[in-house]
Amino acid sequence: MRSGKLTRREALEKCIAGGSLLAAAPISDVRLFELWTQEKEIYKATPTNALGPFFKKGAAETAILRGPGDPGLPLTVTGTVTDLSGKDLYDSWIEVWQTDHFGRYDLEGYRYRARVSATCGTGYAIETVMPGHYPDRVAQHIHAIVTSPGHKTLVTQIYFATDPVFVGDPDRNYKRDPLVENPELIRPVTLHEVDGRVHAAVNFEFRMEKA
Ligand SMILES: [Fe+2]
């Protein structure tokens, strides 16, 4: 079923038909459509990062990974999924997995594993805890696989500027974890109070490249 929103082409056709859009110089409709619908790429694609060995298919659709009373710093991760022109992408899915506060992956079940959809305008949000460190990895991270029709599947990881391993300067120290290939994946963390507890928040936009 179609939403009531017009495509750019439909909007342009209506403007021409209604006389509210006039070309100042002779220009064919075809050329006008070409120019109007050109998407300018203003963003770079989100850097890819290793899938790692702990991905498990079959995670449930939920935005809440954190259980009541779970130890660790409560963390909200929000953002949007867009193309390289900044346009929100409908029908995008983000699959995330991470360790708990103690640096443990759930290999038996699906704790701290989830699938969330990104909706136009509001993007996505997940409620989790700050992942712990574990022996084979230096930096705290959340894994993500993002899929969007017509775009390349993005496999990446989210890192945190507050991670002690970056010693307060992620741009200089990101190579302390050899798997962090690009400091763009390391995001600032903001802290705020919720019901007398400190909560952390991170923003992470997924910029998708056309397939
Ligand atoms: Fe990992």
XYZ file of N, CA, C and O and ligand atoms in Angstrom:
845
model
N 0.844 -1.200 0.000
C 0.000 0.000 0.000
C 0.884 1.258 0.000
O 1.896 1.294 0.658
N 0.461 2.257 -0.790
C 1.279 3.471 -0.877
C 0.903 4.459 0.197
O -0.251 4.607 0.565
N 1.895 5.188 0.712
C 1.584 6.246 1.654
C 1.095 7.446 0.860
O 1.167 7.483 -0.355
N 0.593 8.469 1.537
C 0.066 9.637 0.851
C 1.160 10.561 0.365
O 0.884 11.550 -0.303
N 2.414 10.235 0.679
C 3.509 11.128 0.320
C 3.825 11.030 -1.172
O 3.905 9.943 -1.727
N 4.000 12.177 -1.830
C 4.320 12.177 -3.252
C 5.803 11.940 -3.442
O 6.619 12.372 -2.634
N 6.132 11.256 -4.535
C 7.533 11.179 -4.897
C 7.939 12.544 -5.432
O 7.100 13.380 -5.773
N 9.242 12.749 -5.556
C 9.712 14.035 -6.087
C 9.205 14.252 -7.499
O 8.843 15.337 -7.896
N 9.179 13.146 -8.276
C 8.727 13.263 -9.656
C 7.249 13.649 -9.701
O 6.837 14.526 -10.470
N 6.425 12.985 -8.856
C 4.997 13.291 -8.821
C 4.759 14.740 -8.396
O 3.901 15.440 -8.935
N 5.528 15.196 -7.407
C 5.377 16.578 -6.933
C 5.712 17.556 -8.050
O 5.018 18.556 -8.270
N 6.770 17.236 -8.799
C 7.177 18.101 -9.898
C 6.114 18.123 -10.997
O 5.762 19.178 -11.528
N 5.567 16.935 -11.310
C 4.517 16.857 -12.331
C 3.305 17.698 -11.944
O 2.722 18.397 -12.759
N 2.935 17.642 -10.668
C 1.782 18.420 -10.206
C 2.063 19.918 -10.347
O 1.197 20.696 -10.734
N 3.286 20.319 -10.006
C 3.657 21.740 -10.090
C 3.585 22.236 -11.531
O 3.088 23.325 -11.811
N 4.089 21.391 -12.457
C 4.072 21.797 -13.868
C 2.626 21.865 -14.369
O 2.201 22.844 -14.993
N 1.846 20.821 -14.037
C 0.458 20.760 -14.512
C -0.351 21.928 -13.956
O -1.208 22.492 -14.629
N -0.090 22.304 -12.736
C -0.856 23.378 -12.090
C -0.337 24.760 -12.436
O -0.900 25.768 -11.994
N 0.735 24.817 -13.185
C 1.262 26.111 -13.600
C 2.040 26.840 -12.518
O 2.390 28.013 -12.659
N 2.340 26.164 -11.411
C 3.069 26.841 -10.352
C 4.578 26.733 -10.535
O 5.361 27.256 -9.749
N 4.991 26.030 -11.582
C 6.420 25.943 -11.870
C 6.623 26.211 -13.348
O 6.058 25.529 -14.201
N 7.386 27.250 -13.650
C 7.644 27.614 -15.040
C 9.143 27.653 -15.254
O 9.883 28.186 -14.422
N 9.582 27.073 -16.349
C 11.005 27.131 -16.671
C 11.334 28.507 -17.235
O 10.608 29.030 -18.072
N 12.417 29.110 -16.720
C 12.789 30.461 -17.160
C 13.347 30.458 -18.566
O 13.262 31.444 -19.273
N 13.942 29.356 -18.992
C 14.503 29.253 -20.335
C 14.011 27.940 -20.924
O 13.610 27.048 -20.177
N 14.003 27.819 -22.230
C 13.528 26.569 -22.822
C 14.284 25.373 -22.252
O 15.510 25.350 -22.243
N 13.554 24.415 -21.753
C 14.170 23.225 -21.175
C 13.147 22.100 -21.262
O 11.963 22.313 -21.011
N 13.599 20.972 -21.705
C 12.641 19.881 -21.894
C 12.216 19.319 -20.539
O 12.941 19.409 -19.548
N 11.003 18.720 -20.523
C 10.536 18.086 -19.283
C 11.509 17.012 -18.823
O 11.784 16.861 -17.637
N 12.043 16.272 -19.814
C 12.960 15.176 -19.465
C 14.176 15.721 -18.731
O 14.581 15.216 -17.682
N 14.759 16.795 -19.284
C 15.950 17.382 -18.664
C 15.603 17.961 -17.283
O 16.382 17.849 -16.334
N 14.419 18.574 -17.214
C 13.982 19.152 -15.940
C 13.867 18.066 -14.869
O 14.327 18.216 -13.737
N 13.269 16.940 -15.251
C 13.143 15.820 -14.308
C 14.524 15.342 -13.866
O 14.766 15.071 -12.699
N 15.421 15.249 -14.854
C 16.782 14.778 -14.556
C 17.428 15.650 -13.491
O 17.978 15.184 -12.506
N 17.351 16.973 -13.726
C 18.015 17.901 -12.820
C 17.356 17.904 -11.444
O 18.011 17.913 -10.413
N 16.017 17.888 -11.448
C 15.259 18.001 -10.203
C 15.489 16.795 -9.301
O 15.538 16.898 -8.086
N 15.544 15.631 -9.946
C 15.605 14.409 -9.146
C 17.028 13.970 -8.850
O 17.237 12.962 -8.212
N 17.995 14.747 -9.316
C 19.385 14.400 -9.021
C 19.605 14.433 -7.498
O 19.258 15.403 -6.849
N 20.136 13.358 -6.968
C 20.427 13.319 -5.534
C 21.888 13.691 -5.343
O 22.765 13.022 -5.849
N 22.143 14.734 -4.618
C 23.528 15.120 -4.372
C 24.066 14.317 -3.186
O 23.470 14.312 -2.119
N 25.202 13.678 -3.398
C 25.788 12.907 -2.306
C 26.607 13.842 -1.439
O 27.637 14.357 -1.866
N 26.124 14.088 -0.238
C 26.820 15.026 0.638
C 27.499 14.322 1.803
O 28.202 14.937 2.581
N 27.224 13.020 1.946
C 27.842 12.268 3.037
C 28.700 11.142 2.488
O 28.450 10.637 1.398
N 29.664 10.741 3.303
C 30.411 9.523 2.999
C 29.650 8.354 3.616
O 28.967 8.520 4.627
N 29.803 7.191 3.006
C 29.164 6.012 3.594
C 29.790 5.724 4.956
O 30.985 5.972 5.177
N 28.983 5.200 5.865
C 29.514 4.783 7.175
C 30.591 3.728 6.949
O 30.365 2.770 6.199
N 31.753 3.883 7.570
C 32.816 2.893 7.373
C 32.372 1.500 7.824
O 31.640 1.359 8.800
N 32.811 0.508 7.078
C 32.519 -0.872 7.481
C 33.511 -1.280 8.573
O 34.554 -0.650 8.758
N 33.153 -2.331 9.297
C 34.051 -2.854 10.327
C 33.756 -4.356 10.491
O 32.663 -4.804 10.142
N 34.704 -5.066 11.039
C 34.645 -6.540 11.052
C 33.337 -7.073 11.652
O 32.823 -6.532 12.632
N 32.851 -8.169 11.056
C 31.648 -8.829 11.567
C 31.919 -9.485 12.919
O 31.072 -9.466 13.810
N 33.103 -10.063 13.072
C 33.433 -10.752 14.318
C 32.780 -12.121 14.384
O 31.931 -12.459 13.564
N 33.188 -12.931 15.375
C 32.748 -14.328 15.413
C 31.458 -14.576 16.195
O 31.012 -15.717 16.283
N 30.840 -13.534 16.766
C 29.747 -13.794 17.712
C 28.360 -13.464 17.199
O 27.405 -13.427 17.961
N 28.234 -13.199 15.886
C 26.904 -12.940 15.327
C 26.090 -14.232 15.331
O 26.617 -15.306 15.048
N 24.813 -14.085 15.677
C 23.890 -15.225 15.662
C 22.617 -14.803 14.975
O 22.025 -13.786 15.343
N 22.187 -15.544 13.981
C 20.922 -15.216 13.321
C 19.758 -15.486 14.259
O 19.854 -16.326 15.157
N 18.652 -14.794 14.017
C 17.411 -15.133 14.722
C 17.075 -14.241 15.897
O 16.181 -14.579 16.675
N 17.734 -13.105 16.054
C 17.416 -12.212 17.175
C 16.010 -11.651 17.000
O 15.529 -11.432 15.889
N 15.347 -11.414 18.113
C 13.968 -10.922 18.091
C 13.931 -9.438 17.735
O 14.910 -8.720 17.918
N 12.759 -9.010 17.264
C 12.560 -7.583 16.981
C 12.204 -6.890 18.291
O 11.115 -7.093 18.843
N 13.107 -6.110 18.790
C 12.857 -5.345 20.011
C 13.863 -4.201 20.098
O 14.992 -4.328 19.631
N 13.442 -3.113 20.708
C 14.355 -1.992 20.902
C 14.929 -2.001 22.314
O 15.759 -1.174 22.655
N 14.451 -2.937 23.136
C 14.880 -2.978 24.538
C 15.780 -4.185 24.754
O 15.315 -5.328 24.822
N 17.067 -3.933 24.888
C 18.007 -5.022 25.135
C 18.288 -5.183 26.624
O 18.694 -6.228 27.078
N 18.084 -4.088 27.353
C 18.427 -4.057 28.784
C 17.267 -4.621 29.603
O 16.122 -4.234 29.396
N 17.585 -5.545 30.506
C 16.549 -6.079 31.387
C 16.523 -5.314 32.695
O 17.507 -4.655 33.053
N 15.399 -5.395 33.431
C 15.316 -4.695 34.714
C 16.419 -5.186 35.651
O 16.618 -6.386 35.795
N 17.131 -4.263 36.243
C 18.175 -4.634 37.204
C 19.477 -5.092 36.583
O 20.409 -5.488 37.291
N 19.573 -5.078 35.272
C 20.840 -5.476 34.640
C 21.969 -4.557 35.102
O 21.799 -3.333 35.122
N 23.115 -5.123 35.469
C 24.233 -4.259 35.843
C 24.785 -3.492 34.645
O 24.630 -3.939 33.506
N 25.397 -2.363 34.937
C 26.022 -1.586 33.866
C 25.386 -0.228 33.696
O 24.336 0.072 34.257
N 26.045 0.588 32.910
C 25.574 1.945 32.634
C 24.473 1.896 31.574
O 24.733 1.481 30.432
N 23.232 2.288 31.921
C 22.178 2.295 30.907
C 22.584 3.191 29.735
O 23.140 4.276 29.935
N 22.312 2.711 28.545
C 22.764 3.403 27.334
C 21.637 3.422 26.309
O 21.018 2.389 26.041
N 21.391 4.589 25.744
C 20.446 4.723 24.633
C 21.247 5.059 23.372
O 22.058 5.984 23.389
N 21.033 4.288 22.339
C 21.675 4.591 21.049
C 20.569 4.979 20.070
O 19.601 4.232 19.900
N 20.707 6.146 19.479
C 19.697 6.625 18.534
C 20.375 7.088 17.247
O 21.572 7.371 17.222
N 19.562 7.188 16.211
C 20.083 7.702 14.947
C 19.101 7.440 13.832
O 17.965 7.012 14.071
N 19.547 7.702 12.635
C 18.714 7.431 11.464
C 19.512 6.580 10.490
O 20.729 6.430 10.625
N 18.809 6.043 9.522
C 19.458 5.366 8.394
C 19.143 6.206 7.169
O 17.978 6.448 6.860
N 20.172 6.685 6.510
C 19.951 7.550 5.344
C 20.815 7.083 4.175
O 21.764 6.322 4.342
N 20.475 7.615 2.989
C 21.384 7.423 1.868
C 22.450 8.523 1.926
O 22.493 9.315 2.884
N 23.280 8.601 0.908
C 24.398 9.543 0.979
C 23.977 10.983 0.699
O 24.765 11.909 0.849
N 22.705 11.175 0.333
C 22.192 12.542 0.195
C 21.528 13.004 1.489
O 21.077 14.143 1.584
N 21.452 12.102 2.470
C 20.834 12.449 3.747
C 19.363 12.098 3.822
O 18.707 12.363 4.833
N 18.839 11.476 2.765
C 17.419 11.128 2.759
C 17.177 9.885 3.622
O 17.890 8.889 3.497
N 16.179 9.973 4.496
C 15.817 8.811 5.317
C 15.461 7.632 4.430
O 14.788 7.805 3.419
N 15.883 6.455 4.842
C 15.573 5.262 4.062
C 14.481 4.459 4.756
O 14.641 4.055 5.912
N 13.390 4.271 4.022
C 12.307 3.450 4.546
C 12.744 1.991 4.551
O 13.643 1.610 3.836
N 12.049 1.223 5.347
C 12.244 -0.235 5.328
C 13.671 -0.654 5.651
O 14.168 -1.633 5.098
N 14.346 0.084 6.489
C 15.694 -0.314 6.905
C 15.607 -1.115 8.201
O 14.752 -0.852 9.049
N 16.517 -2.049 8.323
C 16.597 -2.863 9.532
C 18.018 -2.827 10.076
O 18.973 -2.861 9.300
N 18.097 -2.759 11.387
C 19.405 -2.756 12.051
C 19.429 -3.935 13.008
O 18.550 -4.061 13.860
N 20.414 -4.775 12.827
C 20.581 -5.902 13.751
C 21.796 -5.580 14.613
O 22.861 -5.246 14.079
N 21.618 -5.637 15.923
C 22.723 -5.300 16.820
C 23.003 -6.466 17.763
O 22.099 -7.224 18.112
N 24.252 -6.579 18.162
C 24.630 -7.539 19.193
C 25.853 -7.024 19.920
O 26.690 -6.322 19.351
N 25.935 -7.347 21.180
C 27.003 -6.809 22.031
C 27.147 -7.703 23.257
O 26.326 -8.573 23.523
N 28.191 -7.418 24.041
C 28.336 -8.125 25.317
C 27.500 -7.414 26.373
O 27.055 -6.276 26.188
N 27.341 -8.089 27.488
C 26.737 -7.425 28.641
C 27.802 -6.546 29.320
O 28.923 -6.384 28.805
N 27.455 -6.027 30.467
C 28.369 -5.141 31.195
C 29.704 -5.821 31.533
O 30.737 -5.165 31.649
N 29.654 -7.135 31.688
C 30.860 -7.862 32.095
C 31.693 -8.361 30.903
O 32.665 -9.084 31.083
N 31.296 -7.994 29.715
C 32.069 -8.400 28.534
C 31.752 -9.800 28.060
O 32.570 -10.441 27.402
N 30.528 -10.273 28.373
C 30.150 -11.635 27.968
C 29.086 -11.603 26.875
O 28.055 -10.945 27.032
N 29.332 -12.329 25.796
C 28.283 -12.543 24.794
C 27.398 -13.689 25.247
O 27.887 -14.661 25.838
N 26.120 -13.585 24.956
C 25.211 -14.689 25.218
C 25.257 -15.626 24.022
O 24.710 -15.328 22.957
N 25.929 -16.750 24.176
C 26.077 -17.690 23.063
C 24.992 -18.761 23.085
O 24.788 -19.482 22.117
N 24.299 -18.868 24.220
C 23.220 -19.862 24.342
C 21.889 -19.267 23.900
O 21.093 -19.912 23.244
N 21.650 -18.029 24.299
C 20.379 -17.382 23.991
C 20.589 -16.098 23.211
O 21.531 -15.988 22.413
N 19.733 -15.118 23.484
C 19.728 -13.890 22.666
C 19.778 -12.612 23.497
O 19.289 -11.585 23.069
N 20.357 -12.708 24.695
C 20.478 -11.487 25.481
C 21.425 -10.525 24.757
O 22.464 -10.915 24.241
N 21.041 -9.278 24.742
C 21.815 -8.224 24.077
C 22.020 -8.490 22.587
O 23.058 -8.186 22.004
N 20.952 -9.045 22.016
C 20.891 -9.212 20.557
C 19.494 -8.792 20.150
O 18.511 -9.185 20.786
N 19.381 -8.007 19.080
C 18.052 -7.529 18.687
C 18.058 -7.049 17.250
O 19.121 -6.773 16.663
N 16.855 -6.947 16.708
C 16.626 -6.357 15.395
C 15.683 -5.184 15.584
O 14.658 -5.326 16.252
N 16.025 -4.027 15.041
C 15.135 -2.871 15.147
C 14.942 -2.268 13.765
O 15.840 -2.303 12.921
N 13.769 -1.698 13.556
C 13.518 -1.046 12.268
C 13.764 0.446 12.424
O 13.645 1.000 13.514
N 14.123 1.060 11.319
C 14.315 2.514 11.315
C 13.178 3.127 10.525
O 12.949 2.749 9.383
N 12.453 4.028 11.131
C 11.320 4.624 10.440
C 11.679 6.019 9.960
O 12.583 6.666 10.503
N 10.976 6.463 8.956
C 11.272 7.763 8.367
C 11.054 8.871 9.384
O 10.044 8.908 10.068
N 12.002 9.753 9.488
C 11.846 10.912 10.365
C 12.327 10.669 11.771
O 13.116 11.430 12.301
N 11.907 9.567 12.387
C 12.293 9.343 13.783
C 13.487 8.403 13.916
O 14.081 8.322 14.980
N 13.825 7.689 12.879
C 15.006 6.828 12.929
C 14.810 5.633 13.845
O 13.748 5.036 13.892
N 15.850 5.304 14.583
C 15.807 4.124 15.455
C 16.288 4.517 16.842
O 16.939 5.549 17.032
N 15.979 3.683 17.821
C 16.490 3.892 19.183
C 16.580 2.526 19.842
O 15.668 1.715 19.710
N 17.683 2.263 20.515
C 17.767 1.033 21.300
C 18.150 1.385 22.732
O 18.904 2.326 22.977
N 17.575 0.616 23.646
C 17.878 0.779 25.072
C 18.721 -0.404 25.502
O 18.282 -1.550 25.420
N 19.924 -0.128 25.969
C 20.839 -1.213 26.296
C 21.713 -0.796 27.481
O 21.320 0.086 28.255
N 22.848 -1.447 27.656
C 23.852 -0.986 28.623
C 25.171 -0.813 27.870
O 25.365 -1.401 26.798
N 26.040 -0.025 28.453
C 27.369 0.125 27.869
C 28.037 -1.253 27.875
O 28.122 -1.902 28.923
N 28.464 -1.762 26.702
C 29.085 -3.094 26.678
C 30.399 -3.111 27.461
O 31.079 -2.084 27.578
N 30.750 -4.293 27.951
C 32.005 -4.419 28.685
C 33.162 -4.713 27.740
O 32.990 -4.843 26.535
N 34.350 -4.797 28.330
C 35.520 -5.237 27.563
C 35.613 -6.754 27.665
O 35.163 -7.338 28.639
N 36.178 -7.388 26.681
C 36.436 -8.824 26.800
C 37.831 -9.132 26.266
O 38.412 -8.338 25.512
N 38.372 -10.265 26.671
C 39.798 -10.508 26.456
C 40.291 -10.353 25.022
O 41.391 -9.858 24.791
N 39.470 -10.767 24.027
C 39.976 -10.720 22.649
C 39.824 -9.364 21.985
O 40.269 -9.182 20.857
N 39.160 -8.428 22.653
C 38.945 -7.121 22.062
C 39.386 -6.035 23.027
O 39.169 -6.126 24.227
N 39.959 -4.998 22.467
C 40.481 -3.929 23.318
C 39.373 -2.938 23.673
O 39.253 -2.518 24.819
N 38.555 -2.568 22.670
C 37.589 -1.485 22.889
C 36.163 -2.010 23.075
O 35.782 -3.032 22.506
N 35.387 -1.267 23.865
C 33.952 -1.558 23.991
C 33.290 -1.282 22.635
O 33.645 -0.303 21.967
N 32.310 -2.088 22.280
C 31.686 -1.888 20.969
C 30.328 -2.554 20.886
O 30.034 -3.486 21.629
N 29.522 -2.072 19.962
C 28.257 -2.718 19.584
C 28.369 -3.044 18.099
O 28.706 -2.171 17.288
N 28.100 -4.283 17.756
C 28.104 -4.682 16.347
C 26.768 -4.318 15.708
O 25.726 -4.359 16.371
N 26.802 -4.022 14.421
C 25.557 -3.724 13.709
C 25.642 -4.200 12.268
O 26.690 -4.072 11.619
N 24.534 -4.764 11.797
C 24.346 -5.040 10.370
C 23.110 -4.256 9.949
O 22.047 -4.404 10.556
N 23.262 -3.431 8.935
C 22.144 -2.589 8.498
C 21.786 -2.963 7.070
O 22.664 -3.044 6.194
N 20.497 -3.196 6.847
C 20.027 -3.527 5.502
C 18.944 -2.541 5.089
O 18.116 -2.131 5.905
N 18.978 -2.159 3.841
C 17.985 -1.242 3.297
C 17.823 -1.561 1.815
O 18.832 -1.674 1.108
N 16.588 -1.715 1.342
C 16.391 -2.095 -0.061
C 17.127 -1.154 -1.011
O 17.087 0.066 -0.845
N 17.820 -1.745 -1.986
C 18.532 -0.938 -2.988
C 19.891 -0.443 -2.527
O 20.547 0.324 -3.245
N 20.311 -0.861 -1.342
C 21.587 -0.393 -0.801
C 22.450 -1.568 -0.350
O 21.930 -2.643 -0.036
N 23.755 -1.330 -0.338
C 24.676 -2.373 0.110
C 24.464 -2.643 1.597
O 24.291 -1.689 2.371
N 24.520 -3.897 1.970
C 24.440 -4.235 3.392
C 25.664 -3.664 4.101
O 26.788 -3.794 3.621
N 25.413 -3.011 5.212
C 26.498 -2.385 5.970
C 26.783 -3.212 7.225
O 25.888 -3.452 8.030
N 28.021 -3.645 7.367
C 28.459 -4.342 8.581
C 29.446 -3.421 9.279
O 30.462 -3.032 8.687
N 29.152 -3.062 10.506
C 30.036 -2.107 11.170
C 29.984 -2.277 12.689
O 29.360 -3.221 13.200
N 30.655 -1.399 13.395
C 30.651 -1.429 14.863
C 30.608 0.002 15.384
O 31.153 0.917 14.752
N 29.963 0.158 16.526
C 29.849 1.461 17.191
C 30.801 1.458 18.391
O 30.777 0.518 19.193
N 31.616 2.510 18.485
C 32.558 2.630 19.606
C 32.249 3.902 20.399
O 31.489 4.768 19.946
N 32.881 4.032 21.568
C 32.510 5.089 22.507
C 33.736 5.921 22.900
O 34.747 5.375 23.343
N 33.585 7.222 22.740
C 34.724 8.113 23.026
C 35.135 8.073 24.491
O 36.265 8.431 24.822
N 34.216 7.623 25.356
C 34.539 7.559 26.794
C 35.308 6.294 27.158
O 35.712 6.139 28.305
N 35.500 5.404 26.212
C 36.208 4.157 26.502
C 37.609 4.495 27.023
O 38.369 5.218 26.347
N 37.965 3.970 28.198
C 39.281 4.313 28.762
C 40.440 4.013 27.821
O 41.488 4.654 27.897
N 40.234 3.063 26.918
C 41.337 2.684 26.029
C 41.752 3.840 25.111
O 42.898 3.902 24.661
N 40.842 4.784 24.860
C 41.180 5.905 23.979
C 41.800 7.085 24.743
O 42.137 8.107 24.148
N 41.901 6.952 26.034
C 42.576 7.935 26.890
C 42.110 9.372 26.573
O 42.915 10.314 26.541
N 40.827 9.510 26.314
C 40.272 10.857 26.114
C 40.561 11.471 24.764
O 40.155 12.604 24.504
N 41.263 10.758 23.877
C 41.603 11.322 22.569
C 41.465 10.236 21.491
O 42.461 9.695 20.988
N 40.207 9.935 21.129
C 39.993 8.843 20.163
C 40.691 9.059 18.829
O 41.173 8.090 18.217
N 40.759 10.303 18.359
C 41.388 10.531 17.049
C 42.851 10.108 17.060
O 43.379 9.621 16.063
N 43.497 10.328 18.175
C 44.918 9.970 18.259
C 45.110 8.498 18.649
O 46.056 7.853 18.192
N 44.218 7.974 19.476
C 44.475 6.669 20.096
C 43.623 5.515 19.575
O 43.641 4.431 20.151
N 42.867 5.752 18.484
C 41.933 4.694 18.063
C 42.634 3.398 17.685
O 42.074 2.309 17.808
N 43.902 3.492 17.271
C 44.611 2.283 16.859
C 45.041 1.408 18.028
O 45.618 0.340 17.823
N 44.751 1.867 19.247
C 45.035 0.984 20.386
C 44.212 -0.298 20.295
O 44.563 -1.303 20.885
N 43.059 -0.218 19.628
C 42.348 -1.441 19.267
C 42.585 -1.642 17.775
O 42.072 -0.888 16.951
N 43.358 -2.655 17.398
C 43.717 -2.824 15.984
C 42.513 -3.008 15.070
O 42.617 -2.792 13.863
N 41.368 -3.391 15.626
C 40.182 -3.577 14.783
C 39.433 -2.278 14.519
O 38.540 -2.238 13.677
N 39.769 -1.222 15.238
C 39.123 0.073 14.969
C 39.902 0.723 13.829
O 40.955 1.310 14.023
N 39.360 0.596 12.635
C 40.102 1.079 11.468
C 39.813 2.539 11.160
O 40.525 3.171 10.380
N 38.761 3.072 11.747
C 38.373 4.435 11.401
C 37.798 5.146 12.630
O 36.803 4.683 13.202
N 38.387 6.263 13.032
C 37.907 6.939 14.250
C 36.499 7.509 14.105
O 35.884 7.865 15.108
N 35.966 7.578 12.866
C 34.581 8.054 12.684
C 33.572 7.167 13.398
O 32.453 7.581 13.672
N 33.970 5.937 13.645
C 33.047 5.005 14.302
C 32.988 5.224 15.806
O 32.162 4.624 16.487
N 33.864 6.068 16.325
C 33.899 6.335 17.768
C 33.060 7.582 18.033
O 33.340 8.650 17.491
N 32.044 7.457 18.853
C 31.093 8.548 19.016
C 31.118 9.140 20.427
O 31.331 8.412 21.405
N 30.861 10.447 20.517
C 30.773 11.083 21.831
C 29.634 10.466 22.638
O 28.630 10.026 22.078
N 29.810 10.470 23.929
C 28.796 9.946 24.848
C 28.316 11.108 25.705
O 29.133 11.844 26.257
N 27.010 11.273 25.803
C 26.485 12.293 26.713
C 25.845 11.585 27.904
O 25.234 10.523 27.752
N 26.025 12.179 29.068
C 25.469 11.603 30.286
C 24.341 12.481 30.790
O 24.425 13.705 30.715
N 23.283 11.875 31.283
C 22.190 12.629 31.890
C 21.565 11.785 32.993
O 21.834 10.584 33.109
N 20.706 12.438 33.789
C 20.102 11.741 34.929
C 18.693 11.295 34.583
O 17.896 12.060 34.060
N 18.400 10.044 34.874
C 17.039 9.521 34.714
C 16.681 8.804 36.007
O 17.329 7.827 36.380
N 15.650 9.299 36.688
C 15.191 8.684 37.941
C 16.344 8.439 38.915
O 16.472 7.359 39.499
N 17.203 9.425 39.055
C 18.283 9.333 40.024
C 19.464 8.480 39.575
O 20.385 8.238 40.362
N 19.432 7.998 38.339
C 20.568 7.193 37.832
C 21.206 7.884 36.650
O 20.534 8.557 35.869
N 22.480 7.673 36.494
C 23.170 8.217 35.318
C 22.878 7.324 34.116
O 22.956 6.091 34.200
N 22.487 7.959 33.033
C 22.269 7.256 31.764
C 23.206 7.851 30.719
O 23.500 9.042 30.742
N 23.620 7.027 29.785
C 24.462 7.502 28.683
C 23.650 7.497 27.389
O 22.712 6.698 27.241
N 24.009 8.385 26.490
C 23.334 8.437 25.195
C 24.369 8.652 24.093
O 25.332 9.404 24.269
N 24.135 7.975 22.992
C 25.046 8.057 21.846
C 24.204 8.176 20.580
O 23.151 7.552 20.475
N 24.669 8.985 19.658
C 23.996 9.105 18.372
C 24.861 8.463 17.295
O 26.073 8.688 17.268
N 24.229 7.680 16.444
C 24.991 7.030 15.369
C 24.112 6.955 14.126
O 23.110 6.242 14.102
N 24.492 7.723 13.100
C 23.759 7.693 11.825
C 24.389 6.638 10.933
O 25.607 6.572 10.828
N 23.555 5.860 10.298
C 24.045 4.888 9.316
C 23.834 5.475 7.926
O 22.692 5.728 7.536
N 24.926 5.726 7.195
C 24.851 6.284 5.847
C 25.089 5.155 4.851
O 26.184 4.568 4.827
N 24.093 4.888 4.052
C 24.103 3.696 3.204
C 24.475 4.039 1.760
O 23.990 5.016 1.188
N 25.278 3.151 1.191
C 25.724 3.312 -0.195
C 24.784 2.530 -1.116
O 24.372 1.412 -0.756
N 24.492 3.063 -2.273
C 23.612 2.353 -3.221
C 24.255 1.030 -3.657
O 25.469 0.938 -3.796
N 23.398 0.031 -3.870
C 23.906 -1.288 -4.281
C 24.387 -1.220 -5.727
O 23.922 -0.402 -6.501
Fe 32.509 -8.110 19.492
